[in-house]
GROMACS .gro file of C-alpha atoms in nm:
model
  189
    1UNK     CA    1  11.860   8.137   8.716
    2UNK     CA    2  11.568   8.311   8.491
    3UNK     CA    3  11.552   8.599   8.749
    4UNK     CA    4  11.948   8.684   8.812
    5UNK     CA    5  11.979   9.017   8.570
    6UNK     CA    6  12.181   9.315   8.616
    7UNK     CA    7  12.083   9.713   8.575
    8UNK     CA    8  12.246   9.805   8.230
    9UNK     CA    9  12.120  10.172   8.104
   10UNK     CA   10  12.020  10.192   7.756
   11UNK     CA   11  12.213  10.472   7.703
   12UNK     CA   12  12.548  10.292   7.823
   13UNK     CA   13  12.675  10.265   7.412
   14UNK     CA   14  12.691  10.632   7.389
   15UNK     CA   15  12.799  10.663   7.760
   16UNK     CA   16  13.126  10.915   7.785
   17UNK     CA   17  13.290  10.704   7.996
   18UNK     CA   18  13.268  10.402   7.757
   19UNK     CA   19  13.410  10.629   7.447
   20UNK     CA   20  13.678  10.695   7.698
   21UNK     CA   21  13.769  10.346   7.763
   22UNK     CA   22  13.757  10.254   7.369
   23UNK     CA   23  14.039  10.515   7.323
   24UNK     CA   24  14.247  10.419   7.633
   25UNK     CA   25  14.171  10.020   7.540
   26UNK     CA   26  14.171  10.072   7.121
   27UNK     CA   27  13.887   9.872   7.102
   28UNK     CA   28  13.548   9.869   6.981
   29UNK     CA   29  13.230   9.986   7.238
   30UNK     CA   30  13.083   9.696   7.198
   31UNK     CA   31  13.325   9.487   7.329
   32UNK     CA   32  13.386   9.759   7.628
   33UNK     CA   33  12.990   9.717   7.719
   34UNK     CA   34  13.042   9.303   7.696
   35UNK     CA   35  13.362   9.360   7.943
   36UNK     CA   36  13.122   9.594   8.210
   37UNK     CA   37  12.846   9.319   8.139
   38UNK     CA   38  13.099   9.059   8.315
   39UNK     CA   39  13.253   9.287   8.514
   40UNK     CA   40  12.921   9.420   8.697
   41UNK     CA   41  12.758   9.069   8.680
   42UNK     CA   42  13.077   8.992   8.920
   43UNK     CA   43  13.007   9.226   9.177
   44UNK     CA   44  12.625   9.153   9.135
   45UNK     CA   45  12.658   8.786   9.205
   46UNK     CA   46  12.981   8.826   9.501
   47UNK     CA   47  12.908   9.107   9.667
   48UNK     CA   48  12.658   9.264   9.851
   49UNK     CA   49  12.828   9.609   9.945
   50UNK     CA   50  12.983   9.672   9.694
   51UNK     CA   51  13.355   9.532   9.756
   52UNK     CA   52  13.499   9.239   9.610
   53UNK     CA   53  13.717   9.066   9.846
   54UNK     CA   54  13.990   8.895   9.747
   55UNK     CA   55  13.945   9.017   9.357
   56UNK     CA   56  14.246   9.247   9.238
   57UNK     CA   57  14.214   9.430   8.945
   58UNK     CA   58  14.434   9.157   8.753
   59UNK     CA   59  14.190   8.893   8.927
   60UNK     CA   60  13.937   9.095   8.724
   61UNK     CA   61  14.107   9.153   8.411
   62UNK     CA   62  14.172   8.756   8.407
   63UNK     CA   63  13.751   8.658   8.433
   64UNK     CA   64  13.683   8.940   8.171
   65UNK     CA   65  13.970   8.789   7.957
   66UNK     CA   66  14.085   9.141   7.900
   67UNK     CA   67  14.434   9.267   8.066
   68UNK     CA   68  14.422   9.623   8.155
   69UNK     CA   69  14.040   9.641   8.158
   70UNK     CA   70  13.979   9.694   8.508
   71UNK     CA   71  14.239  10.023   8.530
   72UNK     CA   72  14.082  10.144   8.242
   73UNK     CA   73  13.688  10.127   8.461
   74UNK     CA   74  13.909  10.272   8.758
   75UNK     CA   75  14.084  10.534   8.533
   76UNK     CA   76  13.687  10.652   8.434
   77UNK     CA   77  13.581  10.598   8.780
   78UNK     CA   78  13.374  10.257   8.790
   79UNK     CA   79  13.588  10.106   8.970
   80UNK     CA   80  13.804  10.156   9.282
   81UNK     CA   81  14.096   9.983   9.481
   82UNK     CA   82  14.096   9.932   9.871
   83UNK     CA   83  14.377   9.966  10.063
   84UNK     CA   84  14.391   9.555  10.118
   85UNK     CA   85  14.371   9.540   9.705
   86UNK     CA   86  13.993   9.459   9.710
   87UNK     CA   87  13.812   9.614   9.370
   88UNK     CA   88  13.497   9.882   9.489
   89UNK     CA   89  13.206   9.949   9.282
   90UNK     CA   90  13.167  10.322   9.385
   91UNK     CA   91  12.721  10.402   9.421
   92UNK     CA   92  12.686  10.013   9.412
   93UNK     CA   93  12.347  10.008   9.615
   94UNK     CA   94  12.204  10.272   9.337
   95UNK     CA   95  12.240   9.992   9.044
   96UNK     CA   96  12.293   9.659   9.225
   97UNK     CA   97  12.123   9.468   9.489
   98UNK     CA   98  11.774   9.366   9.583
   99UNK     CA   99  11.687   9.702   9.676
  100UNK     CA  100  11.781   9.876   9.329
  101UNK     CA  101  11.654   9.594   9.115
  102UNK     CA  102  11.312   9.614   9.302
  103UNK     CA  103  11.318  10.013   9.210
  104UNK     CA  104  11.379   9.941   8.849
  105UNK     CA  105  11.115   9.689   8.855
  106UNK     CA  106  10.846   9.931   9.004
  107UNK     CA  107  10.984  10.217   8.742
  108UNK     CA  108  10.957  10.021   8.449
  109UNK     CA  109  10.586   9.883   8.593
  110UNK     CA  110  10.492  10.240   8.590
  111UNK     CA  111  10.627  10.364   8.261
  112UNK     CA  112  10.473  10.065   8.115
  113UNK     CA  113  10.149  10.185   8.276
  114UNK     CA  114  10.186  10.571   8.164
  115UNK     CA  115  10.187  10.428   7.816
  116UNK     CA  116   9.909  10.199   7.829
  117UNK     CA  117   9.700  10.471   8.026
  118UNK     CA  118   9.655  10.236   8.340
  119UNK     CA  119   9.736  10.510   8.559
  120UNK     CA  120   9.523  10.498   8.885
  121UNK     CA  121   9.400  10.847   8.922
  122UNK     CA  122   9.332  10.812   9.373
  123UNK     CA  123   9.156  11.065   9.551
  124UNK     CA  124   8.981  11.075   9.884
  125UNK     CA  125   8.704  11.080   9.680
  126UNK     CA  126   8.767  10.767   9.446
  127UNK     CA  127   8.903  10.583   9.780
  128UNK     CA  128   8.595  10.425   9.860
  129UNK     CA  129   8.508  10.261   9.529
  130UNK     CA  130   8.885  10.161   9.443
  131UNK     CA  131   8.931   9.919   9.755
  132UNK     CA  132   9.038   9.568   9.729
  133UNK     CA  133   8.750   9.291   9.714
  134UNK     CA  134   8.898   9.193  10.062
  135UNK     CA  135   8.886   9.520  10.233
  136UNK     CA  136   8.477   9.490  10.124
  137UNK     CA  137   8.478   9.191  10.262
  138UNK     CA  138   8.628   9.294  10.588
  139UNK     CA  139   8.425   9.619  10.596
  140UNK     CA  140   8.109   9.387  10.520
  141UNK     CA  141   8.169   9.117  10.823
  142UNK     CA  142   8.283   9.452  11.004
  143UNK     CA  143   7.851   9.579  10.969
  144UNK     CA  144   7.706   9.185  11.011
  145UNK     CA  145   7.869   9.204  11.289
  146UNK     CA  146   7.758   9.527  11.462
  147UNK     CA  147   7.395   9.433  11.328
  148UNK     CA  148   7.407   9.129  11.552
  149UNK     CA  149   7.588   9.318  11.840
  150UNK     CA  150   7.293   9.513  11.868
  151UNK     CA  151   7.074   9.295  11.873
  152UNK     CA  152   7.255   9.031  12.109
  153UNK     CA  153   7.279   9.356  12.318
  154UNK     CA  154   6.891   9.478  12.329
  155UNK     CA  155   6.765   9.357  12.662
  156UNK     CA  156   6.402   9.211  12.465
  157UNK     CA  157   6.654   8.948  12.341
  158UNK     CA  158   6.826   8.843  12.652
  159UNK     CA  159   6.635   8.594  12.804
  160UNK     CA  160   6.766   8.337  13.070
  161UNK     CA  161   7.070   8.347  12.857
  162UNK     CA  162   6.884   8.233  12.524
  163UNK     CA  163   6.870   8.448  12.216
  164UNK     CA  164   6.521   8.570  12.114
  165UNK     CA  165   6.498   8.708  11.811
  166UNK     CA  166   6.268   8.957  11.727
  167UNK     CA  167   5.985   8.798  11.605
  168UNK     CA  168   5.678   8.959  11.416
  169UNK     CA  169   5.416   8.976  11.700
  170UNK     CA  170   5.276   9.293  11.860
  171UNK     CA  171   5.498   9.462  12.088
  172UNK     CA  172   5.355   9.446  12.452
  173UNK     CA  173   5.475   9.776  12.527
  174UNK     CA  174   5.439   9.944  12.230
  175UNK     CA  175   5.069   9.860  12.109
  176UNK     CA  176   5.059   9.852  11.666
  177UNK     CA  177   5.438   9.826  11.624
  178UNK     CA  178   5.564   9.434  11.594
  179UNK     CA  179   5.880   9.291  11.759
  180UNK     CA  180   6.093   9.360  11.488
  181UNK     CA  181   6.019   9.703  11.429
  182UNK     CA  182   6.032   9.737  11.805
  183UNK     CA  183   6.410   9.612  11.766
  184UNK     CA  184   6.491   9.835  11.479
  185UNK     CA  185   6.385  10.161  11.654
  186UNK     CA  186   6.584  10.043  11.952
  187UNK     CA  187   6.875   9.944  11.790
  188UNK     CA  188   6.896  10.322  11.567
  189UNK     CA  189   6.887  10.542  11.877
   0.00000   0.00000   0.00000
C-alpha cells in the first residue's frame, strides 16, 4: 500500500552501529542499510510489540538473503533473542507502530511549517480571532438563540400561548417608547 513506510533516520549511513556491522559483515554500508530496510520492514508489518514470533535469527537472515546478518544487528544491539528463540526489536514503540509514525508525521508537519514561517503564534489574546469557522458558527446560533429566549421569555409576548412579537406601536405602559424598544429595555436588565 502507498501509506505502509517505515521510520529510517537520515543519519543511519554514518550511524556507528552500521560502520560496526560493515567491519563484522565486510561489506559495504549500503548494503547493511538495504539489510535493516528489510529487516525493520519485517517487524513493522508482523509485529505489533515488538517480538517476532516464530522468526529465529536464521529465519531472518534467510528473508534478508544475508547469513549472519541478524547476529551482527544483535551483536550492535538492534536486535534481541527471547528465551523461546523469538527475534526483539529493543525501543520498538519509539520507531514503529501507529503511534510513532503519527509523531513523525506531526514533527515533520511542523518543521515543514518552521521553514515556511506558518507558525501559529496563539495567545489568549489572538484566541478569539483564530477560531474555526464552525466554532463562529456555534457561538453565533449560541446568541440567536438567547436573543429569542428573551424574548419568548418577556411576559408582553406570552399571550394565550401565542407569540407576540414586539411590534412598533406605543407602549401602553410606558407612554413615547414603542413595543420594541419596550422589549429591548426589558430584555438588557
Amino acid at each position: 500500500m502507498a501509506g505502509d513506510w517505515i521510520k529510517m533516520r537520515i543519519d543511519l549511513q554514518t550511524h556507528p552501529k552500521v560502520f560496526r556491522m560493515v567491519s563484522a559483515l565486510q561489506a559495504d554500508r549500503l548494503r547493511i542499510i538495504g539489510g535493516l530496510h528489510v529487516a525493520w520492514s519485517i517487524f513493522d508489518t508482523h509485529s505489533d510489540d515488538g517480538v517476532l514470533h516464530g522468526y529465529s535469527a536464521d529465519a531472518m537472515d534467510a528473508v534478508v538473503g544475508w547469513p549472519g546478518f541478524t547476529q551482527a544487528m544483535i551483536d550492535v544491539e538492534w536486535a534481541s533473542v527471547q528465551e523461546d528463540g523469538s527475534l526483539v526489536m529493543p525501543r520498538f514503540d519509539e520507531h514503529n507502530g501507529a503511534s510513532a509514525k503519527r509523531r513523525a508525521n506531526d514533527n515533520e508537519r511542523k518543521r515543514n511549517d518552521r521553514k515556511t514561517g506558518r507558525v501559529r503564534n496563539v495567545s489568549a489574546s489572538d484566541a478569539d480571532s483564530l477560531r474555526t469557522r464552525e466554532e463562529k458558527r456555534r457561538e453565533e446560533k449560541r446568541r440567536k438563540s438567547k436573543i429569542k429566549s428573551m424574548v419568548l421569555a418577556h411576559p408582553q409576548n406570552l399571550q394565550s400561548s401565542t407569540l407576540c412579537l414586539p411590534s412598533l406601536q406605543t407602549s401602553p405602559t410606558r407612554p413615547g417608547l414603542t413595543g420594541a424598544s419596550t422589549a429591548r429595555k426589558s430584555a438588557s436588565r
